[in-house]
GROMACS .gro file of N, CA and C in nm:
model
  552
    1MET      N    1  -2.388  -4.466   6.350
    1MET     CA    2  -2.417  -4.442   6.210
    1MET      C    3  -2.537  -4.349   6.200
    2ASP      N    4  -2.516  -4.238   6.134
    2ASP     CA    5  -2.624  -4.141   6.113
    2ASP      C    6  -2.699  -4.178   5.986
    3PRO      N    7  -2.823  -4.225   5.996
    3PRO     CA    8  -2.896  -4.267   5.876
    3PRO      C    9  -2.916  -4.155   5.775
    4ARG      N   10  -2.905  -4.031   5.819
    4ARG     CA   11  -2.921  -3.918   5.725
    4ARG      C   12  -2.812  -3.916   5.620
    5ALA      N   13  -2.692  -3.964   5.653
    5ALA     CA   14  -2.584  -3.968   5.555
    5ALA      C   15  -2.619  -4.063   5.441
    6ASP      N   16  -2.673  -4.180   5.476
    6ASP     CA   17  -2.713  -4.277   5.374
    6ASP      C   18  -2.821  -4.218   5.284
    7LEU      N   19  -2.920  -4.156   5.343
    7LEU     CA   20  -3.029  -4.098   5.265
    7LEU      C   21  -2.980  -3.982   5.179
    8ALA      N   22  -2.884  -3.905   5.230
    8ALA     CA   23  -2.829  -3.792   5.154
    8ALA      C   24  -2.754  -3.839   5.030
    9VAL      N   25  -2.682  -3.949   5.041
    9VAL     CA   26  -2.609  -4.000   4.924
    9VAL      C   27  -2.707  -4.036   4.813
   10LEU      N   28  -2.815  -4.101   4.848
   10LEU     CA   29  -2.915  -4.135   4.745
   10LEU      C   30  -2.972  -4.009   4.681
   11GLU      N   31  -2.997  -3.906   4.761
   11GLU     CA   32  -3.048  -3.781   4.705
   11GLU      C   33  -2.950  -3.720   4.606
   12LEU      N   34  -2.820  -3.735   4.632
   12LEU     CA   35  -2.718  -3.684   4.540
   12LEU      C   36  -2.705  -3.771   4.415
   13MET      N   37  -2.730  -3.900   4.431
   13MET     CA   38  -2.715  -3.992   4.319
   13MET      C   39  -2.827  -3.980   4.216
   14VAL      N   40  -2.949  -3.952   4.260
   14VAL     CA   41  -3.064  -3.953   4.168
   14VAL      C   42  -3.043  -3.858   4.050
   15PRO      N   43  -3.008  -3.730   4.070
   15PRO     CA   44  -2.988  -3.644   3.953
   15PRO      C   45  -2.865  -3.684   3.869
   16LEU      N   46  -2.763  -3.738   3.935
   16LEU     CA   47  -2.647  -3.787   3.861
   16LEU      C   48  -2.690  -3.896   3.764
   17VAL      N   49  -2.761  -3.996   3.815
   17VAL     CA   50  -2.804  -4.109   3.735
   17VAL      C   51  -2.904  -4.064   3.627
   18ALA      N   52  -2.997  -3.976   3.662
   18ALA     CA   53  -3.096  -3.929   3.565
   18ALA      C   54  -3.030  -3.858   3.447
   19GLY      N   55  -2.913  -3.801   3.469
   19GLY     CA   56  -2.844  -3.726   3.364
   19GLY      C   57  -2.760  -3.809   3.269
   20PHE      N   58  -2.751  -3.940   3.290
   20PHE     CA   59  -2.672  -4.022   3.199
   20PHE      C   60  -2.740  -4.031   3.063
   21SER      N   61  -2.661  -4.019   2.958
   21SER     CA   62  -2.713  -4.034   2.822
   21SER      C   63  -2.730  -4.182   2.790
   22ASP      N   64  -2.803  -4.210   2.684
   22ASP     CA   65  -2.818  -4.348   2.639
   22ASP      C   66  -2.681  -4.409   2.611
   23ALA      N   67  -2.592  -4.334   2.547
   23ALA     CA   68  -2.458  -4.385   2.515
   23ALA      C   69  -2.381  -4.419   2.643
   24GLU      N   70  -2.392  -4.337   2.746
   24GLU     CA   71  -2.318  -4.361   2.870
   24GLU      C   72  -2.361  -4.489   2.940
   25LEU      N   73  -2.482  -4.536   2.915
   25LEU     CA   74  -2.526  -4.661   2.977
   25LEU      C   75  -2.438  -4.779   2.935
   26SER      N   76  -2.370  -4.767   2.821
   26SER     CA   77  -2.284  -4.876   2.775
   26SER      C   78  -2.138  -4.859   2.817
   27PHE      N   79  -2.104  -4.753   2.888
   27PHE     CA   80  -1.966  -4.730   2.931
   27PHE      C   81  -1.925  -4.834   3.035
   28ALA      N   82  -1.798  -4.873   3.030
   28ALA     CA   83  -1.741  -4.965   3.129
   28ALA      C   84  -1.730  -4.895   3.265
   29THR      N   85  -1.743  -4.974   3.372
   29THR     CA   86  -1.725  -4.923   3.508
   29THR      C   87  -1.610  -5.000   3.574
   30PRO      N   88  -1.566  -4.954   3.691
   30PRO     CA   89  -1.464  -5.028   3.764
   30PRO      C   90  -1.512  -5.164   3.815
   31CYS      N   91  -1.642  -5.189   3.811
   31CYS     CA   92  -1.697  -5.319   3.851
   31CYS      C   93  -1.672  -5.415   3.735
   32ASP      N   94  -1.584  -5.508   3.756
   32ASP     CA   95  -1.532  -5.596   3.651
   32ASP      C   96  -1.642  -5.654   3.561
   33GLY      N   97  -1.636  -5.616   3.433
   33GLY     CA   98  -1.729  -5.668   3.335
   33GLY      C   99  -1.864  -5.600   3.331
   34TRP      N  100  -1.886  -5.498   3.412
   34TRP     CA  101  -2.015  -5.431   3.419
   34TRP      C  102  -2.011  -5.295   3.350
   35THR      N  103  -2.119  -5.267   3.278
   35THR     CA  104  -2.139  -5.135   3.220
   35THR      C  105  -2.215  -5.049   3.320
   36VAL      N  106  -2.233  -4.923   3.286
   36VAL     CA  107  -2.314  -4.834   3.369
   36VAL      C  108  -2.455  -4.893   3.383
   37ARG      N  109  -2.512  -4.944   3.274
   37ARG     CA  110  -2.646  -5.005   3.281
   37ARG      C  111  -2.646  -5.124   3.377
   38ASP      N  112  -2.545  -5.211   3.367
   38ASP     CA  113  -2.537  -5.327   3.456
   38ASP      C  114  -2.533  -5.284   3.602
   39LEU      N  115  -2.453  -5.182   3.630
   39LEU     CA  116  -2.440  -5.134   3.768
   39LEU      C  117  -2.572  -5.076   3.818
   40LEU      N  118  -2.640  -4.999   3.732
   40LEU     CA  119  -2.770  -4.944   3.772
   40LEU      C  120  -2.871  -5.056   3.795
   41ASP      N  121  -2.873  -5.156   3.706
   41ASP     CA  122  -2.964  -5.269   3.725
   41ASP      C  123  -2.934  -5.341   3.856
   42HIS      N  124  -2.806  -5.360   3.886
   42HIS     CA  125  -2.765  -5.424   4.012
   42HIS      C  126  -2.817  -5.344   4.133
   43MET      N  127  -2.794  -5.214   4.132
   43MET     CA  128  -2.838  -5.132   4.245
   43MET      C  129  -2.990  -5.135   4.258
   44ASN      N  130  -3.060  -5.126   4.146
   44ASN     CA  131  -3.207  -5.129   4.150
   44ASN      C  132  -3.256  -5.262   4.207
   45ASP      N  133  -3.197  -5.373   4.161
   45ASP     CA  134  -3.237  -5.505   4.211
   45ASP      C  135  -3.209  -5.519   4.360
   46GLU      N  136  -3.091  -5.475   4.405
   46GLU     CA  137  -3.054  -5.487   4.546
   46GLU      C  138  -3.143  -5.401   4.634
   47HIS      N  139  -3.172  -5.278   4.591
   47HIS     CA  140  -3.261  -5.193   4.669
   47HIS      C  141  -3.398  -5.258   4.683
   48GLU      N  142  -3.452  -5.302   4.573
   48GLU     CA  143  -3.586  -5.360   4.576
   48GLU      C  144  -3.591  -5.490   4.655
   49ALA      N  145  -3.487  -5.570   4.649
   49ALA     CA  146  -3.487  -5.697   4.723
   49ALA      C  147  -3.505  -5.672   4.873
   50ILE      N  148  -3.448  -5.565   4.922
   50ILE     CA  149  -3.459  -5.534   5.065
   50ILE      C  150  -3.589  -5.458   5.094
   51VAL      N  151  -3.621  -5.359   5.013
   51VAL     CA  152  -3.734  -5.272   5.039
   51VAL      C  153  -3.868  -5.343   5.022
   52VAL      N  154  -3.875  -5.443   4.935
   52VAL     CA  155  -4.002  -5.511   4.913
   52VAL      C  156  -4.056  -5.571   5.043
   53GLY      N  157  -3.967  -5.614   5.133
   53GLY     CA  158  -4.009  -5.667   5.261
   53GLY      C  159  -4.063  -5.562   5.356
   54LEU      N  160  -4.033  -5.435   5.327
   54LEU     CA  161  -4.077  -5.325   5.414
   54LEU      C  162  -4.197  -5.250   5.357
   55LEU      N  163  -4.199  -5.233   5.225
   55LEU     CA  164  -4.305  -5.152   5.163
   55LEU      C  165  -4.393  -5.231   5.068
   56GLY      N  166  -4.358  -5.355   5.042
   56GLY     CA  167  -4.431  -5.433   4.942
   56GLY      C  168  -4.368  -5.416   4.805
   57PRO      N  169  -4.416  -5.495   4.707
   57PRO     CA  170  -4.356  -5.491   4.574
   57PRO      C  171  -4.390  -5.363   4.498
   58ALA      N  172  -4.306  -5.334   4.400
   58ALA     CA  173  -4.328  -5.219   4.311
   58ALA      C  174  -4.282  -5.258   4.172
   59GLU      N  175  -4.343  -5.199   4.074
   59GLU     CA  176  -4.302  -5.219   3.935
   59GLU      C  177  -4.208  -5.105   3.899
   60LEU      N  178  -4.082  -5.137   3.870
   60LEU     CA  179  -3.986  -5.034   3.832
   60LEU      C  180  -3.986  -5.016   3.681
   61ASP      N  181  -3.957  -4.895   3.639
   61ASP     CA  182  -3.948  -4.862   3.497
   61ASP      C  183  -3.838  -4.946   3.432
   62ARG      N  184  -3.852  -4.972   3.304
   62ARG     CA  185  -3.751  -5.050   3.231
   62ARG      C  186  -3.622  -4.970   3.210
   63ASP      N  187  -3.633  -4.839   3.208
   63ASP     CA  188  -3.515  -4.754   3.194
   63ASP      C  189  -3.446  -4.752   3.330
   64PRO      N  190  -3.321  -4.800   3.340
   64PRO     CA  191  -3.256  -4.810   3.471
   64PRO      C  192  -3.236  -4.675   3.539
   65ARG      N  193  -3.230  -4.567   3.463
   65ARG     CA  194  -3.214  -4.433   3.522
   65ARG      C  195  -3.341  -4.393   3.596
   66VAL      N  196  -3.455  -4.415   3.533
   66VAL     CA  197  -3.584  -4.384   3.595
   66VAL      C  198  -3.607  -4.479   3.713
   67ALA      N  199  -3.576  -4.607   3.690
   67ALA     CA  200  -3.594  -4.707   3.795
   67ALA      C  201  -3.510  -4.673   3.917
   68PHE      N  202  -3.389  -4.621   3.896
   68PHE     CA  203  -3.305  -4.585   4.010
   68PHE      C  204  -3.371  -4.476   4.094
   69GLY      N  205  -3.429  -4.377   4.029
   69GLY     CA  206  -3.498  -4.271   4.104
   69GLY      C  207  -3.610  -4.328   4.189
   70SER      N  208  -3.686  -4.422   4.133
   70SER     CA  209  -3.795  -4.486   4.208
   70SER      C  210  -3.742  -4.572   4.322
   71ALA      N  211  -3.642  -4.655   4.291
   71ALA     CA  212  -3.586  -4.745   4.393
   71ALA      C  213  -3.523  -4.665   4.507
   72ALA      N  214  -3.451  -4.559   4.472
   72ALA     CA  215  -3.389  -4.475   4.575
   72ALA      C  216  -3.495  -4.407   4.661
   73GLY      N  217  -3.602  -4.362   4.598
   73GLY     CA  218  -3.712  -4.300   4.673
   73GLY      C  219  -3.778  -4.398   4.767
   74ARG      N  220  -3.797  -4.522   4.722
   74ARG     CA  221  -3.855  -4.625   4.808
   74ARG      C  222  -3.762  -4.657   4.924
   75TRP      N  223  -3.632  -4.665   4.897
   75TRP     CA  224  -3.534  -4.691   5.005
   75TRP      C  225  -3.542  -4.580   5.109
   76ARG      N  226  -3.539  -4.457   5.062
   76ARG     CA  227  -3.544  -4.344   5.156
   76ARG      C  228  -3.673  -4.346   5.238
   77ARG      N  229  -3.786  -4.371   5.172
   77ARG     CA  230  -3.914  -4.376   5.242
   77ARG      C  231  -3.916  -4.489   5.345
   78ALA      N  232  -3.867  -4.606   5.306
   78ALA     CA  233  -3.869  -4.722   5.396
   78ALA      C  234  -3.785  -4.696   5.520
   79PHE      N  235  -3.665  -4.642   5.502
   79PHE     CA  236  -3.576  -4.629   5.616
   79PHE      C  237  -3.596  -4.499   5.693
   80ALA      N  238  -3.662  -4.402   5.635
   80ALA     CA  239  -3.696  -4.281   5.711
   80ALA      C  240  -3.802  -4.314   5.815
   81GLU      N  241  -3.882  -4.416   5.788
   81GLU     CA  242  -3.992  -4.453   5.877
   81GLU      C  243  -3.959  -4.574   5.964
   82PHE      N  244  -3.841  -4.629   5.953
   82PHE     CA  245  -3.807  -4.756   6.017
   82PHE      C  246  -3.714  -4.730   6.135
   83GLY      N  247  -3.747  -4.781   6.250
   83GLY     CA  248  -3.668  -4.757   6.370
   83GLY      C  249  -3.534  -4.828   6.368
   84SER      N  250  -3.432  -4.767   6.426
   84SER     CA  251  -3.297  -4.826   6.427
   84SER      C  252  -3.288  -4.947   6.520
   85ASP      N  253  -3.393  -4.970   6.601
   85ASP     CA  254  -3.391  -5.086   6.691
   85ASP      C  255  -3.444  -5.212   6.621
   86LYS      N  256  -3.477  -5.201   6.495
   86LYS     CA  257  -3.534  -5.312   6.418
   86LYS      C  258  -3.425  -5.387   6.342
   87THR      N  259  -3.465  -5.499   6.282
   87THR     CA  260  -3.378  -5.572   6.191
   87THR      C  261  -3.444  -5.576   6.054
   88VAL      N  262  -3.361  -5.598   5.952
   88VAL     CA  263  -3.409  -5.599   5.815
   88VAL      C  264  -3.356  -5.725   5.746
   89LEU      N  265  -3.445  -5.794   5.676
   89LEU     CA  266  -3.405  -5.911   5.600
   89LEU      C  267  -3.326  -5.867   5.477
   90VAL      N  268  -3.209  -5.926   5.459
   90VAL     CA  269  -3.128  -5.905   5.338
   90VAL      C  270  -3.132  -6.038   5.263
   91PRO      N  271  -3.222  -6.049   5.164
   91PRO     CA  272  -3.245  -6.177   5.098
   91PRO      C  273  -3.119  -6.241   5.038
   92LYS      N  274  -3.027  -6.159   4.990
   92LYS     CA  275  -2.905  -6.213   4.929
   92LYS      C  276  -2.830  -6.304   5.026
   93PHE      N  277  -2.840  -6.275   5.154
   93PHE     CA  278  -2.771  -6.354   5.256
   93PHE      C  279  -2.867  -6.442   5.335
   94GLY      N  280  -2.997  -6.426   5.310
   94GLY     CA  281  -3.096  -6.507   5.380
   94GLY      C  282  -3.098  -6.484   5.530
   95MET      N  283  -3.060  -6.363   5.571
   95MET     CA  284  -3.052  -6.330   5.714
   95MET      C  285  -3.104  -6.190   5.737
   96SER      N  286  -3.141  -6.164   5.861
   96SER     CA  287  -3.178  -6.029   5.902
   96SER      C  288  -3.060  -5.966   5.975
   97PHE      N  289  -3.045  -5.835   5.956
   97PHE     CA  290  -2.937  -5.759   6.017
   97PHE      C  291  -2.997  -5.635   6.084
   98PRO      N  292  -2.929  -5.582   6.185
   98PRO     CA  293  -2.976  -5.456   6.245
   98PRO      C  294  -2.979  -5.344   6.140
   99VAL      N  295  -3.077  -5.256   6.153
   99VAL     CA  296  -3.091  -5.146   6.058
   99VAL      C  297  -2.961  -5.067   6.046
  100ASP      N  298  -2.896  -5.035   6.158
  100ASP     CA  299  -2.772  -4.957   6.152
  100ASP      C  300  -2.665  -5.027   6.068
  101ALA      N  301  -2.656  -5.159   6.077
  101ALA     CA  302  -2.558  -5.233   5.996
  101ALA      C  303  -2.595  -5.227   5.848
  102VAL      N  304  -2.722  -5.244   5.818
  102VAL     CA  305  -2.767  -5.238   5.678
  102VAL      C  306  -2.739  -5.099   5.620
  103LEU      N  307  -2.773  -4.995   5.694
  103LEU     CA  308  -2.751  -4.860   5.644
  103LEU      C  309  -2.603  -4.825   5.635
  104GLY      N  310  -2.522  -4.877   5.726
  104GLY     CA  311  -2.379  -4.851   5.721
  104GLY      C  312  -2.314  -4.914   5.599
  105VAL      N  313  -2.344  -5.040   5.573
  105VAL     CA  314  -2.289  -5.106   5.454
  105VAL      C  315  -2.345  -5.040   5.329
  106HIS      N  316  -2.473  -5.004   5.332
  106HIS     CA  317  -2.534  -4.938   5.217
  106HIS      C  318  -2.467  -4.804   5.190
  107LEU      N  319  -2.438  -4.729   5.293
  107LEU     CA  320  -2.370  -4.600   5.275
  107LEU      C  321  -2.235  -4.621   5.206
  108ALA      N  322  -2.154  -4.713   5.256
  108ALA     CA  323  -2.024  -4.740   5.194
  108ALA      C  324  -2.042  -4.784   5.049
  109ASP      N  325  -2.140  -4.869   5.026
  109ASP     CA  326  -2.167  -4.921   4.892
  109ASP      C  327  -2.210  -4.809   4.798
  110MET      N  328  -2.299  -4.722   4.842
  110MET     CA  329  -2.349  -4.615   4.754
  110MET      C  330  -2.241  -4.511   4.725
  111VAL      N  331  -2.155  -4.481   4.821
  111VAL     CA  332  -2.045  -4.389   4.792
  111VAL      C  333  -1.952  -4.453   4.690
  112ALA      N  334  -1.920  -4.581   4.707
  112ALA     CA  335  -1.834  -4.650   4.611
  112ALA      C  336  -1.900  -4.655   4.473
  113HIS      N  337  -2.030  -4.685   4.468
  113HIS     CA  338  -2.098  -4.692   4.339
  113HIS      C  339  -2.111  -4.554   4.275
  114THR      N  340  -2.123  -4.450   4.356
  114THR     CA  341  -2.122  -4.316   4.298
  114THR      C  342  -1.987  -4.288   4.234
  115TRP      N  343  -1.881  -4.327   4.302
  115TRP     CA  344  -1.747  -4.313   4.243
  115TRP      C  345  -1.738  -4.395   4.115
  116ASP      N  346  -1.786  -4.521   4.119
  116ASP     CA  347  -1.784  -4.605   3.999
  116ASP      C  348  -1.847  -4.532   3.881
  117LEU      N  349  -1.964  -4.474   3.905
  117LEU     CA  350  -2.039  -4.408   3.798
  117LEU      C  351  -1.972  -4.279   3.753
  118THR      N  352  -1.918  -4.203   3.848
  118THR     CA  353  -1.857  -4.075   3.808
  118THR      C  354  -1.726  -4.097   3.734
  119VAL      N  355  -1.648  -4.194   3.774
  119VAL     CA  356  -1.522  -4.219   3.703
  119VAL      C  357  -1.550  -4.281   3.566
  120ALA      N  358  -1.655  -4.361   3.554
  120ALA     CA  359  -1.691  -4.423   3.426
  120ALA      C  360  -1.741  -4.319   3.326
  121THR      N  361  -1.806  -4.215   3.375
  121THR     CA  362  -1.870  -4.115   3.287
  121THR      C  363  -1.800  -3.980   3.290
  122ASP      N  364  -1.684  -3.973   3.354
  122ASP     CA  365  -1.603  -3.851   3.360
  122ASP      C  366  -1.680  -3.733   3.421
  123ARG      N  367  -1.736  -3.759   3.539
  123ARG     CA  368  -1.806  -3.655   3.614
  123ARG      C  369  -1.737  -3.635   3.750
  124LEU      N  370  -1.767  -3.525   3.813
  124LEU     CA  371  -1.714  -3.500   3.946
  124LEU      C  372  -1.796  -3.576   4.049
  125LEU      N  373  -1.730  -3.624   4.154
  125LEU     CA  374  -1.798  -3.693   4.263
  125LEU      C  375  -1.877  -3.588   4.343
  126PRO      N  376  -2.011  -3.601   4.351
  126PRO     CA  377  -2.092  -3.498   4.415
  126PRO      C  378  -2.109  -3.514   4.567
  127ILE      N  379  -2.033  -3.605   4.627
  127ILE     CA  380  -2.057  -3.636   4.769
  127ILE      C  381  -1.964  -3.553   4.857
  128PRO      N  382  -2.018  -3.482   4.956
  128PRO     CA  383  -1.936  -3.401   5.046
  128PRO      C  384  -1.837  -3.488   5.126
  129GLU      N  385  -1.722  -3.433   5.154
  129GLU     CA  386  -1.614  -3.505   5.223
  129GLU      C  387  -1.657  -3.565   5.357
  130PRO      N  388  -1.737  -3.496   5.441
  130PRO     CA  389  -1.778  -3.560   5.567
  130PRO      C  390  -1.854  -3.691   5.546
  131ILE      N  391  -1.934  -3.700   5.440
  131ILE     CA  392  -2.006  -3.824   5.412
  131ILE      C  393  -1.908  -3.931   5.363
  132VAL      N  394  -1.811  -3.892   5.281
  132VAL     CA  395  -1.710  -3.988   5.234
  132VAL      C  396  -1.633  -4.042   5.354
  133ILE      N  397  -1.599  -3.955   5.448
  133ILE     CA  398  -1.525  -3.997   5.568
  133ILE      C  399  -1.609  -4.096   5.649
  134GLU      N  400  -1.740  -4.067   5.666
  134GLU     CA  401  -1.826  -4.160   5.740
  134GLU      C  402  -1.837  -4.294   5.667
  135ALA      N  403  -1.850  -4.289   5.534
  135ALA     CA  404  -1.858  -4.413   5.455
  135ALA      C  405  -1.730  -4.494   5.465
  136ALA      N  406  -1.616  -4.425   5.464
  136ALA     CA  407  -1.487  -4.496   5.478
  136ALA      C  408  -1.479  -4.565   5.614
  137GLY      N  409  -1.529  -4.499   5.717
  137GLY     CA  410  -1.533  -4.561   5.849
  137GLY      C  411  -1.621  -4.685   5.851
  138MET      N  412  -1.732  -4.681   5.777
  138MET     CA  413  -1.819  -4.799   5.769
  138MET      C  414  -1.749  -4.910   5.692
  139ALA      N  415  -1.677  -4.876   5.586
  139ALA     CA  416  -1.605  -4.978   5.508
  139ALA      C  417  -1.496  -5.043   5.591
  140ASP      N  418  -1.439  -4.967   5.684
  140ASP     CA  419  -1.334  -5.022   5.770
  140ASP      C  420  -1.383  -5.137   5.857
  141VAL      N  421  -1.512  -5.142   5.885
  141VAL     CA  422  -1.564  -5.249   5.972
  141VAL      C  423  -1.618  -5.369   5.894
  142ILE      N  424  -1.618  -5.360   5.760
  142ILE     CA  425  -1.659  -5.474   5.679
  142ILE      C  426  -1.549  -5.578   5.688
  143PRO      N  427  -1.581  -5.700   5.729
  143PRO     CA  428  -1.476  -5.802   5.746
  143PRO      C  429  -1.399  -5.828   5.615
  144ASP      N  430  -1.272  -5.864   5.632
  144ASP     CA  431  -1.187  -5.893   5.516
  144ASP      C  432  -1.225  -6.023   5.446
  145SER      N  433  -1.302  -6.107   5.512
  145SER     CA  434  -1.348  -6.232   5.451
  145SER      C  435  -1.490  -6.257   5.500
  146GLY      N  436  -1.557  -6.353   5.439
  146GLY     CA  437  -1.692  -6.387   5.482
  146GLY      C  438  -1.795  -6.350   5.378
  147ASP      N  439  -1.921  -6.342   5.423
  147ASP     CA  440  -2.035  -6.325   5.333
  147ASP      C  441  -2.030  -6.198   5.248
  148LEU      N  442  -1.971  -6.091   5.298
  148LEU     CA  443  -1.968  -5.966   5.222
  148LEU      C  444  -1.853  -5.959   5.121
  149ARG      N  445  -1.779  -6.064   5.108
  149ARG     CA  446  -1.669  -6.071   5.010
  149ARG      C  447  -1.697  -6.181   4.909
  150GLY      N  448  -1.631  -6.172   4.796
  150GLY     CA  449  -1.640  -6.278   4.696
  150GLY      C  450  -1.764  -6.267   4.609
  151ARG      N  451  -1.819  -6.380   4.572
  151ARG     CA  452  -1.928  -6.387   4.473
  151ARG      C  453  -2.047  -6.298   4.508
  152LYS      N  454  -2.081  -6.287   4.635
  152LYS     CA  455  -2.199  -6.210   4.674
  152LYS      C  456  -2.166  -6.067   4.716
  153GLY      N  457  -2.041  -6.029   4.712
  153GLY     CA  458  -2.010  -5.897   4.766
  153GLY      C  459  -1.888  -5.833   4.704
  154TYR      N  460  -1.806  -5.780   4.789
  154TYR     CA  461  -1.692  -5.700   4.747
  154TYR      C  462  -1.571  -5.786   4.715
  155GLY      N  463  -1.479  -5.726   4.638
  155GLY     CA  464  -1.354  -5.794   4.608
  155GLY      C  465  -1.262  -5.791   4.728
  156PRO      N  466  -1.145  -5.853   4.713
  156PRO     CA  467  -1.049  -5.851   4.824
  156PRO      C  468  -0.999  -5.708   4.851
  157VAL      N  469  -0.965  -5.684   4.977
  157VAL     CA  470  -0.910  -5.555   5.017
  157VAL      C  471  -0.777  -5.535   4.944
  158LEU      N  472  -0.758  -5.416   4.887
  158LEU     CA  473  -0.633  -5.384   4.817
  158LEU      C  474  -0.534  -5.321   4.915
  159PRO      N  475  -0.405  -5.331   4.884
  159PRO     CA  476  -0.304  -5.269   4.972
  159PRO      C  477  -0.336  -5.122   4.998
  160MET      N  478  -0.309  -5.080   5.122
  160MET     CA  479  -0.348  -4.947   5.167
  160MET      C  480  -0.224  -4.861   5.195
  161PRO      N  481  -0.202  -4.755   5.115
  161PRO     CA  482  -0.093  -4.663   5.148
  161PRO      C  483  -0.123  -4.591   5.280
  162GLN      N  484  -0.020  -4.557   5.354
  162GLN     CA  485  -0.040  -4.489   5.482
  162GLN      C  486  -0.111  -4.355   5.467
  163ASP      N  487  -0.088  -4.288   5.355
  163ASP     CA  488  -0.144  -4.154   5.335
  163ASP      C  489  -0.273  -4.157   5.251
  164ALA      N  490  -0.342  -4.270   5.247
  164ALA     CA  491  -0.464  -4.282   5.166
  164ALA      C  492  -0.571  -4.186   5.215
  165SER      N  493  -0.635  -4.119   5.120
  165SER     CA  494  -0.748  -4.032   5.154
  165SER      C  495  -0.866  -4.119   5.199
  166ALA      N  496  -0.968  -4.055   5.252
  166ALA     CA  497  -1.086  -4.130   5.295
  166ALA      C  498  -1.149  -4.203   5.176
  167LEU      N  499  -1.156  -4.138   5.061
  167LEU     CA  500  -1.213  -4.202   4.943
  167LEU      C  501  -1.128  -4.321   4.899
  168ASP      N  502  -0.996  -4.301   4.893
  168ASP     CA  503  -0.908  -4.412   4.855
  168ASP      C  504  -0.919  -4.529   4.954
  169ARG      N  505  -0.929  -4.496   5.082
  169ARG     CA  506  -0.943  -4.601   5.183
  169ARG      C  507  -1.072  -4.680   5.162
  170LEU      N  508  -1.180  -4.608   5.139
  170LEU     CA  509  -1.309  -4.672   5.112
  170LEU      C  510  -1.299  -4.763   4.990
  171LEU      N  511  -1.246  -4.710   4.881
  171LEU     CA  512  -1.239  -4.788   4.757
  171LEU      C  513  -1.152  -4.912   4.775
  172ARG      N  514  -1.037  -4.896   4.835
  172ARG     CA  515  -0.947  -5.010   4.856
  172ARG      C  516  -1.008  -5.115   4.950
  173ARG      N  517  -1.079  -5.070   5.052
  173ARG     CA  518  -1.146  -5.164   5.144
  173ARG      C  519  -1.252  -5.246   5.071
  174LEU      N  520  -1.311  -5.188   4.966
  174LEU     CA  521  -1.415  -5.258   4.891
  174LEU      C  522  -1.361  -5.324   4.764
  175GLY      N  523  -1.228  -5.329   4.751
  175GLY     CA  524  -1.167  -5.401   4.640
  175GLY      C  525  -1.156  -5.324   4.510
  176ARG      N  526  -1.159  -5.192   4.517
  176ARG     CA  527  -1.148  -5.110   4.397
  176ARG      C  528  -1.014  -5.039   4.391
  177ASP      N  529  -0.964  -5.024   4.271
  177ASP     CA  530  -0.839  -4.952   4.248
  177ASP      C  531  -0.872  -4.805   4.224
  178PRO      N  532  -0.833  -4.715   4.315
  178PRO     CA  533  -0.865  -4.573   4.297
  178PRO      C  534  -0.804  -4.513   4.171
  179ALA      N  535  -0.706  -4.580   4.110
  179ALA     CA  536  -0.644  -4.529   3.988
  179ALA      C  537  -0.714  -4.580   3.862
  180TRP      N  538  -0.826  -4.653   3.877
  180TRP     CA  539  -0.895  -4.709   3.761
  180TRP      C  540  -0.931  -4.599   3.662
  181GLN      N  541  -0.911  -4.628   3.534
  181GLN     CA  542  -0.947  -4.537   3.426
  181GLN      C  543  -1.034  -4.613   3.326
  182PRO      N  544  -1.130  -4.547   3.264
  182PRO     CA  545  -1.209  -4.615   3.161
  182PRO      C  546  -1.118  -4.660   3.046
  183PRO      N  547  -1.152  -4.772   2.983
  183PRO     CA  548  -1.072  -4.814   2.868
  183PRO      C  549  -1.084  -4.712   2.756
  184THR      N  550  -0.978  -4.700   2.680
  184THR     CA  551  -0.980  -4.600   2.570
  184THR      C  552  -1.026  -4.663   2.441
   0.00000   0.00000   0.00000
């Protein structure tokens, strides 16, 4: 796992998120029952839960768009300076995991969440195909059951067509329907 791919996705997400209008924060996302604001709040909370153990606490802005820029910057700073031979506490699971595993799951998650946000707000996905392919490979190793599924994680794996693109494979592995459309 190349940690630069994970950091690059965050760099691509920050201007995307900063550009959302106030109205777009209320748009539905493919994450069942979540708006764009809910998804941003979730990402900000998850980033901070992990990074606080590495960099200490931080006060994030109340605007989730601004907070995302700060949280993403803290994530990048924490993991740019953190050796891959280390482990990181993931409070949601109450366990420590190798840095490469954390960054791999994070990469898959951030590519999926970028798709969630772009499809919800009718924008183009700004992530280069090689990064999507790497993220899909990381999603392929996420177990079909266990801690990363269900209430604390991803939905069930969806049926996979043989000719699925890397993005479709990633989305289906994480329980998302690539054909999802915003409600009219």
